[in-house]
Coordinates of C-alpha atoms and ligand atoms in Angstrom, one line a residue:
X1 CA 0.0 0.0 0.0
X2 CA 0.5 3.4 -0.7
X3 CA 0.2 6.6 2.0
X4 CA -0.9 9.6 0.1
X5 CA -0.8 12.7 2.4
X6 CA -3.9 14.8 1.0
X7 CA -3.9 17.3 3.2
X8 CA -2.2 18.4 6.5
X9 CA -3.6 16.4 8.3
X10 CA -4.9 13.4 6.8
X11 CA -3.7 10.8 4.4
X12 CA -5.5 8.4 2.0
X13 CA -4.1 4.7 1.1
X14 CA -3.8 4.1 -2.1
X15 CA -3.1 1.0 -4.3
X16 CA 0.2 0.4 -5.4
X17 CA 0.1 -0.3 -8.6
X18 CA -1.9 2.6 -9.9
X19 CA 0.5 4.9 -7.9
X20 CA 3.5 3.7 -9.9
X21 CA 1.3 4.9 -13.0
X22 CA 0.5 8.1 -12.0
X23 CA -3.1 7.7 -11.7
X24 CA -4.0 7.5 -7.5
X25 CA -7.1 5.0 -7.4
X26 CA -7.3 4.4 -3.8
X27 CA -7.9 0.8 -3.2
X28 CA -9.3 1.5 0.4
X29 CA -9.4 4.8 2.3
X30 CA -9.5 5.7 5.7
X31 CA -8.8 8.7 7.6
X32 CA -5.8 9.1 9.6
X33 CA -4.6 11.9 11.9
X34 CA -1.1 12.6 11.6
X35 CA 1.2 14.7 13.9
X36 CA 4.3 15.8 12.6
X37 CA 6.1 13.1 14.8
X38 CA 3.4 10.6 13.6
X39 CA 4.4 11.6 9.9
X40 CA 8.0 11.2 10.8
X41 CA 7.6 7.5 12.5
X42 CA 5.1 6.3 9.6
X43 CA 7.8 7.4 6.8
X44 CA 10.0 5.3 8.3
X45 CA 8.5 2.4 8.4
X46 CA 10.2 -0.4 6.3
X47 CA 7.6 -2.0 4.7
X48 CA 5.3 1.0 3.3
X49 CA 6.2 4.0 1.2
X50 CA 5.0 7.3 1.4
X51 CA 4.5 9.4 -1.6
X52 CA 4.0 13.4 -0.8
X53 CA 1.9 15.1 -3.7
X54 CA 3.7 13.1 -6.1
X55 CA 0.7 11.8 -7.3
X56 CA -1.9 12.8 -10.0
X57 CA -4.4 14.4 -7.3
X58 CA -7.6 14.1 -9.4
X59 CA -8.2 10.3 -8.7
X60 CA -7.6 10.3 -5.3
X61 CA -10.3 10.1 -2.7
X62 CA -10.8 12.4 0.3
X63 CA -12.8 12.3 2.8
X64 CA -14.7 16.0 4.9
X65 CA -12.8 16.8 7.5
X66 CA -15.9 17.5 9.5
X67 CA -18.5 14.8 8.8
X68 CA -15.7 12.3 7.3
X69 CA -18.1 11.5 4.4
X70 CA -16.2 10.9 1.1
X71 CA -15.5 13.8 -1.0
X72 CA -17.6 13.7 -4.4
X73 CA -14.9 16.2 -6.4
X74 CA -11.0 16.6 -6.4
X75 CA -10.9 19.3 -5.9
X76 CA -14.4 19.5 -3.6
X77 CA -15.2 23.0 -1.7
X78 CA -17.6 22.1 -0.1
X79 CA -18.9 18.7 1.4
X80 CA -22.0 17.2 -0.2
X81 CA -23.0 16.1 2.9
X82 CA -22.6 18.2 5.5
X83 CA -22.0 21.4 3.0
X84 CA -19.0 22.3 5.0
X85 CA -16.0 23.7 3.4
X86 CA -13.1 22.2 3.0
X87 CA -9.5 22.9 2.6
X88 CA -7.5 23.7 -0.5
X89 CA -6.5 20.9 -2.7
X90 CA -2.9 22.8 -3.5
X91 CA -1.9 20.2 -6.0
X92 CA -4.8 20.6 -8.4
X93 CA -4.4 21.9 -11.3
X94 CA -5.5 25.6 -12.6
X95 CA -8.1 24.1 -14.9
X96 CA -9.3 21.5 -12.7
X97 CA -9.8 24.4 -10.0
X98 CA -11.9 26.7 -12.4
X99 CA -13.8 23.5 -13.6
X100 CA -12.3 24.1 -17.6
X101 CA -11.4 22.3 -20.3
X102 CA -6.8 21.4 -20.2
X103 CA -6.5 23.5 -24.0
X104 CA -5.3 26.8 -24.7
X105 CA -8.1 27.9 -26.5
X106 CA -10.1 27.5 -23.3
X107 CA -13.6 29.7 -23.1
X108 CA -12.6 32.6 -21.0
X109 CA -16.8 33.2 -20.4
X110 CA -16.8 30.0 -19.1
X111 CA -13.8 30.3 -17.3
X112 CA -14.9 34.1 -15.7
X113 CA -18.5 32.4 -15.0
X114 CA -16.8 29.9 -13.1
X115 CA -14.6 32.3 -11.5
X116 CA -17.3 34.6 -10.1
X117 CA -19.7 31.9 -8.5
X118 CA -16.9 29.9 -6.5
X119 CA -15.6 33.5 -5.2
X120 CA -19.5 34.2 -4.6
X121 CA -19.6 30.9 -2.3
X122 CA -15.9 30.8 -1.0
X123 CA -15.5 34.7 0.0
X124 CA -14.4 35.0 3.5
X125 CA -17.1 37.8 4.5
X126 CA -19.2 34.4 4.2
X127 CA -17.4 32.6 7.5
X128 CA -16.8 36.2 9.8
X129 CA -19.6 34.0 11.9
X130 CA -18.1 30.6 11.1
X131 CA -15.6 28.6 12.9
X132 CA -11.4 29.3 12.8
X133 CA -10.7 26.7 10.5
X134 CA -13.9 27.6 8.5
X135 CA -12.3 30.6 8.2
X136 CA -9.0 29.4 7.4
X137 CA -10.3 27.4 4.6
X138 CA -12.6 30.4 3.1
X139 CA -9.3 32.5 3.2
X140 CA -6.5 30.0 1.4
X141 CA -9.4 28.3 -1.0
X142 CA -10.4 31.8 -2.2
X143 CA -6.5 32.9 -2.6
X144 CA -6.4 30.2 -4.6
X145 CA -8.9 30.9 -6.8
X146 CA -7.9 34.2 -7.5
X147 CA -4.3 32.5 -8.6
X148 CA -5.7 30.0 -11.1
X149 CA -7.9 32.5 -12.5
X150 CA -5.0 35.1 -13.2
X151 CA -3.5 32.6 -14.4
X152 CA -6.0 31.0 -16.4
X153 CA -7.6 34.5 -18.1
X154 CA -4.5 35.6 -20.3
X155 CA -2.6 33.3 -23.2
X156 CA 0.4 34.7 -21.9
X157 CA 0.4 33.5 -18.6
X158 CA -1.9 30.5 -19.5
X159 CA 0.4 29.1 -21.6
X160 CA 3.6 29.7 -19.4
X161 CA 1.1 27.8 -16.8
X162 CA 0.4 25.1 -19.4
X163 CA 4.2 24.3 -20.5
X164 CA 5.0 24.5 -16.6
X165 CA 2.4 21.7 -16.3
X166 CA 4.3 19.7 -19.1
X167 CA 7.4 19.7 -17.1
X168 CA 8.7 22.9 -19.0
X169 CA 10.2 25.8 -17.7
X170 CA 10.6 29.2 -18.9
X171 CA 13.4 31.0 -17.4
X172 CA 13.4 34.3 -16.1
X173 CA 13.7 36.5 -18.7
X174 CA 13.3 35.0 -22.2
X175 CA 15.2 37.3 -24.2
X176 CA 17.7 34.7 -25.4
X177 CA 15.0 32.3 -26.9
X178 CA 14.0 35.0 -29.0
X179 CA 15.8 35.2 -32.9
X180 CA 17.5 38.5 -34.0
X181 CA 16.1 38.7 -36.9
X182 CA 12.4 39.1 -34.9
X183 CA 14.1 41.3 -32.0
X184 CA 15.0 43.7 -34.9
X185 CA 11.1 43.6 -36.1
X186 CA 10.0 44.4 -33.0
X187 CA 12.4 47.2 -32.0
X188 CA 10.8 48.5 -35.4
X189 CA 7.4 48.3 -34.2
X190 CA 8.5 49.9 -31.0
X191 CA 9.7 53.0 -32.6
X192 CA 6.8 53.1 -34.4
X193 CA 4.7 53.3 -31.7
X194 CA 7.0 56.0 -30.1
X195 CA 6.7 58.3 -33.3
X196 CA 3.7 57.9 -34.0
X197 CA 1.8 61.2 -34.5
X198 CA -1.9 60.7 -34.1
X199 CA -4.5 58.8 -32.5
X200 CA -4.8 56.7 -35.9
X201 CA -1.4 55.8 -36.3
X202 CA -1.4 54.4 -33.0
X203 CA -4.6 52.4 -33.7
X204 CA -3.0 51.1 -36.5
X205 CA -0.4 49.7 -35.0
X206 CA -2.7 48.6 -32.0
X207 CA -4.8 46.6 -35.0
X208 CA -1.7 44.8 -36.8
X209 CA -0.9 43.8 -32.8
X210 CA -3.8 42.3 -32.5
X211 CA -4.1 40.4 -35.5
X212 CA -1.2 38.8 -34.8
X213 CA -1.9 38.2 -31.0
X214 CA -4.9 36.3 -32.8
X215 CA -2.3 34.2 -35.3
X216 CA 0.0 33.6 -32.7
X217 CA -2.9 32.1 -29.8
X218 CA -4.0 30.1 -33.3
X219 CA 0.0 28.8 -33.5
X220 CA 0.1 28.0 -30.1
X221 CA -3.1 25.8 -29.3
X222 CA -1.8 23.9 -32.5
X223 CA 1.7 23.5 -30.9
X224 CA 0.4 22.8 -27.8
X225 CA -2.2 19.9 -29.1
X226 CA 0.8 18.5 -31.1
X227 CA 2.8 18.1 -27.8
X228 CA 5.3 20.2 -29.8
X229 CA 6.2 22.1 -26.5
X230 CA 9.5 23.6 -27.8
X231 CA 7.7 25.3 -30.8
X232 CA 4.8 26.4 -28.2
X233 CA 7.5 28.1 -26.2
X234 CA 9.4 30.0 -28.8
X235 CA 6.1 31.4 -30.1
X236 CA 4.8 32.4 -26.4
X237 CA 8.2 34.4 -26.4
X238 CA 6.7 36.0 -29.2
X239 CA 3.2 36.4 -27.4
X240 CA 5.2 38.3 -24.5
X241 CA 6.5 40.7 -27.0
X242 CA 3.2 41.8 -29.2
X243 CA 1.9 41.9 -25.5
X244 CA 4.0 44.5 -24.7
X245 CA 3.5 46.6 -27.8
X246 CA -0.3 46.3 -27.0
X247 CA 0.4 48.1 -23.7
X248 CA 2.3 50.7 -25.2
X249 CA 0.2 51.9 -27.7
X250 CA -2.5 51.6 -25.0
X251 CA -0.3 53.7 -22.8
X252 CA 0.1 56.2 -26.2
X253 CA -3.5 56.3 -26.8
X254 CA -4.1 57.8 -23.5
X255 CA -1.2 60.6 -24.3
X256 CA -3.5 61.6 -27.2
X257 CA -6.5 62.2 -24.6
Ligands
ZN301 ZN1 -19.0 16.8 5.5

């Protein structure tokens, strides 16, 4: 058997040959209270091994921390049974959080929908009467929310968030992965925006931006559905750059007001 900590506090066993594969079905489940010192003496013992949010978390089974009835959803808010929050599932993924569909060309009404009734039902105002740890919970699940919906709501950072998820990383600073030859475009484009003259110059240049914001998600959700992760990355370089433009002729729009 498997020992899947869940959450702080309690762990779930899990089969062992579905853990090796990624995939946590739990072959029984029970809750168990673990103490720090209790963690400790349990990851020591010989004959069991004890895997720390290494798992995929949206097969395992938890149970409510306050009626112990088993959790419906991974990630569950709230308890079917007892309609008790619960606490954040950290390892979750962005998209399983806001309920959407794992693609880049996810529906960002969908997404904001989502978005606005979990913060209706999760917002701490709702547990100033409730217990501590009600509290707790309405706080960090809440925070979280508003993370994976950042997140989620612009290509940029969705598909940063998405390569991430694929075991990518994108350094600090991406300047390097971009070619010269599409530096010196931009650099173009960038004086352009700085000479430009009127309000409709500006526009112009906010339009072509667009446009090829537009290609470029296009590019990328094909990239991306290809598992071609390298090619998704260099043209999310090229996102963060047209992004930038589309703030600075925003920012040179408002000069001409
Ligand atoms: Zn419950």
């Amino acid at each position: 058997m498997f020992l899947r900590i869940g959450r702080s506090s309690r762990a779930v066993l899990l089969c062992r040959c579905s853990a090796a594969s990624g995939l946590c079905v739990p072959k029984a489940t029970r809750n168990v209270n673990l103490t720090a010192p209790k963690r400790r003496e349990l990851s020591y013992h010989p004959n069991e091994v004890f895997l720390f949010r290494t798992c995929s978390t949206s097969q395992a089974k938890l149970n409510c921390w306050n009626c112990k009835h088993l959790l419906d959803n991974v990630p569950a808010f709230f308890c079917n049974s007892c309609k008790v929050i619960q606490p954040p599932e950290e390892g979750a993924s962005y998209f399983k959080i806001l309920d959407c569909d794992y693609t880049f060309s996810l529906d960002t009404q969908k997404l904001q929908k989502r978005y606005l009734e979990l913060q209706r039902s999760l917002h701490p105002d709702n547990y100033s009467q409730r217990s501590v740890r009600e509290r707790e919970f309405s706080e960090s699940q809440s925070a979280l929310v508003n993370r994976a919906y950042r997140t989620l709501l612009k290509p940029l950072s969705r598909g940063l968030y998405m390569l991430q998820l694929e075991g990518m990383h994108l350094e600090e600073g991406t300047d390097s992965a971009a070619d010269p030859a599409f530096l010196m475009q931009l650099m173009e484009i960038n004086e352009a925006v700085d000479e430009a003259k009127t309000p409709e110059e500006a526009e112009k240049i906010g339009r072509d931006t667009r446009g090829k914001l537009t290609d470029l998600t296009e590019q990328i959700d094909a990239a991306l559905h290809r598992g071609e992760l390298h090619a998704a990355k260099a043209l999310l370089v090229q996102m963060k750059y047209y992004t930038n433009i589309e703030e600075k002729v925003k920012e040179k729009l408002s000069e001409f007001m």
